[in-house]
Coordinates of C-alpha atoms in Angstrom, one line a residue:
M1 CA 229.0 104.6 -1.6
T2 CA 230.0 104.4 1.8
N3 CA 227.8 102.5 4.3
F4 CA 227.1 103.7 7.9
N5 CA 225.2 101.8 10.4
K6 CA 225.2 103.6 13.9
V7 CA 222.5 103.9 16.5
I8 CA 222.6 105.9 19.7
L9 CA 219.5 105.4 22.0
A10 CA 218.5 106.6 25.5
G11 CA 215.5 105.1 27.2
N12 CA 214.3 102.8 29.9
L13 CA 214.4 99.0 30.0
T14 CA 211.1 97.4 29.3
R15 CA 211.8 94.1 31.0
D16 CA 214.6 92.6 33.1
P17 CA 217.7 91.5 31.0
E18 CA 218.0 87.8 30.0
L19 CA 221.5 86.4 30.2
S20 CA 222.6 83.2 28.3
Y21 CA 225.9 81.8 27.1
T22 CA 227.0 80.3 23.8
A23 CA 228.7 76.9 23.5
G24 CA 231.9 78.9 23.4
N25 CA 231.0 80.5 26.8
T26 CA 230.3 83.9 25.2
A27 CA 227.7 85.9 27.3
I28 CA 224.5 87.1 25.3
C29 CA 222.3 89.5 27.1
K30 CA 219.0 90.4 25.6
F31 CA 216.8 93.3 26.8
G32 CA 214.2 95.7 25.4
M33 CA 214.1 99.5 25.6
A34 CA 211.4 102.0 25.4
I35 CA 212.4 105.4 23.9
N36 CA 209.9 108.3 24.2
H37 CA 209.4 111.1 21.8
K38 CA 207.5 114.2 23.0
W39 CA 206.3 117.0 20.8
R40 CA 203.6 119.7 20.6
D41 CA 200.9 119.2 17.9
R42 CA 200.9 122.2 15.5
N43 CA 197.2 122.0 14.8
S44 CA 195.8 121.5 18.4
G45 CA 198.6 122.8 20.4
E46 CA 198.4 119.6 22.5
N47 CA 201.5 118.0 23.9
R48 CA 201.9 114.5 22.3
E49 CA 204.0 111.5 23.1
D50 CA 205.0 108.4 21.1
T51 CA 207.0 105.4 22.4
C52 CA 209.3 103.3 20.3
F53 CA 210.0 99.8 21.6
V54 CA 213.5 98.4 20.6
D55 CA 215.0 95.0 21.2
C56 CA 218.8 95.0 22.0
V57 CA 221.5 92.4 22.5
A58 CA 224.9 92.8 24.1
F59 CA 227.6 90.3 24.0
G60 CA 230.5 89.6 26.2
R61 CA 231.5 91.3 29.5
G62 CA 229.3 94.3 28.4
G63 CA 226.3 92.0 28.4
E64 CA 227.2 90.5 31.8
T65 CA 227.5 93.9 33.3
I66 CA 224.1 95.2 31.9
N67 CA 222.5 92.0 33.3
Q68 CA 224.2 92.4 36.7
Y69 CA 223.2 96.1 37.3
M70 CA 220.2 96.7 35.1
N71 CA 216.5 95.8 35.6
K72 CA 213.0 96.8 34.3
G73 CA 212.5 100.6 34.3
R74 CA 216.1 101.7 34.7
P75 CA 217.5 104.2 32.2
L76 CA 220.3 103.3 29.9
L77 CA 222.1 104.9 26.9
V78 CA 223.3 102.4 24.2
E79 CA 225.5 102.9 21.2
G80 CA 225.5 100.2 18.5
R81 CA 224.4 99.1 15.1
L82 CA 221.2 97.7 13.5
K83 CA 221.0 94.1 12.6
Y84 CA 218.2 92.5 10.6
S85 CA 217.4 88.8 11.2
Q86 CA 215.0 86.6 9.2
W87 CA 213.7 83.0 10.1
E88 CA 211.0 80.7 9.5
A89 CA 208.6 80.1 12.4
Q90 CA 207.2 76.7 13.5
D91 CA 203.9 77.4 11.8
G92 CA 205.8 77.9 8.4
G93 CA 205.4 81.6 8.4
K94 CA 208.3 83.9 7.7
R95 CA 209.4 86.2 10.5
S96 CA 211.8 89.1 10.7
K97 CA 213.3 91.3 13.3
L98 CA 215.3 94.5 13.6
E99 CA 217.5 94.7 16.7
V100 CA 220.3 96.8 18.0
V101 CA 223.7 95.1 18.6
V102 CA 225.2 97.1 21.6
D103 CA 228.8 98.1 21.2
N104 CA 228.9 100.6 24.1
F105 CA 226.6 101.7 26.9
Q106 CA 226.3 104.1 29.8
F107 CA 224.2 103.8 32.9
L108 CA 221.9 106.9 33.3
G109 CA 220.0 108.4 36.2
G110 CA 221.1 108.1 39.8
G111 CA 220.1 108.0 43.3
G112 CA 216.8 106.4 44.4
Q113 CA 215.9 105.4 40.7
G114 CA 219.1 103.5 40.7
G115 CA 220.3 104.5 37.3
G116 CA 223.8 104.4 38.7
G117 CA 226.7 106.5 37.7
G118 CA 228.9 103.8 36.3
G119 CA 229.2 102.8 32.7
G120 CA 231.1 100.7 30.3
G121 CA 230.3 98.4 27.5
G122 CA 231.9 96.5 24.7
G123 CA 234.0 94.6 27.0
Q124 CA 235.9 97.6 27.9
R125 CA 236.9 98.0 31.6
R126 CA 237.4 101.4 33.2
Q127 CA 239.9 102.0 36.0
A128 CA 239.5 104.5 38.7
A129 CA 242.5 106.5 39.7
P130 CA 244.1 105.1 42.8
A131 CA 242.9 106.7 46.0
R132 CA 245.6 108.4 47.9
A133 CA 245.4 108.5 51.7
S134 CA 247.0 111.3 53.6
A135 CA 247.4 111.9 57.3
G136 CA 245.7 115.2 57.7
G137 CA 247.8 117.2 55.2
P138 CA 247.0 118.3 51.7
P139 CA 246.7 115.4 49.2
D140 CA 249.9 114.2 47.6
D141 CA 250.5 114.8 43.9
D142 CA 252.9 113.8 41.2
Y143 CA 254.3 117.2 40.6
G144 CA 256.6 117.6 43.7
P145 CA 257.2 120.8 45.6
P146 CA 256.5 124.1 43.8
P147 CA 259.7 125.8 42.2
S148 CA 261.2 128.7 44.0
G149 CA 261.4 132.2 42.4
D150 CA 264.4 131.8 40.0
E151 CA 263.5 128.1 39.3
V152 CA 260.3 129.0 37.3
P153 CA 261.0 127.8 33.8
F154 CA 259.1 130.6 31.9

């Protein structure tokens, strides 16, 4: 049987991201997200809402980017996988935690709320197309001048 572990969440940060580094200088960014689910109750007809709180961790350049541009309350879309951790607490009790390891992300929202229009994740960097300046004429392109009547290839 094939296994599949993929999570896509869109929500708001519940706290400011916390950035730390491993001994090998790999960035680790931990943050929490709140994801709302709204529905209408069939029996009462009332609008209902439930909130799910999820802990997330992003590594490397993606983690540094989230830490730099995000803060509490800002909307974010994350794509990643679930990771289950277990440990023994100082009081001797067993503890466990389920968190999302972020592979990719996208900033959401815009304008005054500061959701930003950028994005990225997983250490991937996007490059914008180089801007072309023209002195008052139409923008330059890579196609050259249009063909004349007999030069059209079709």
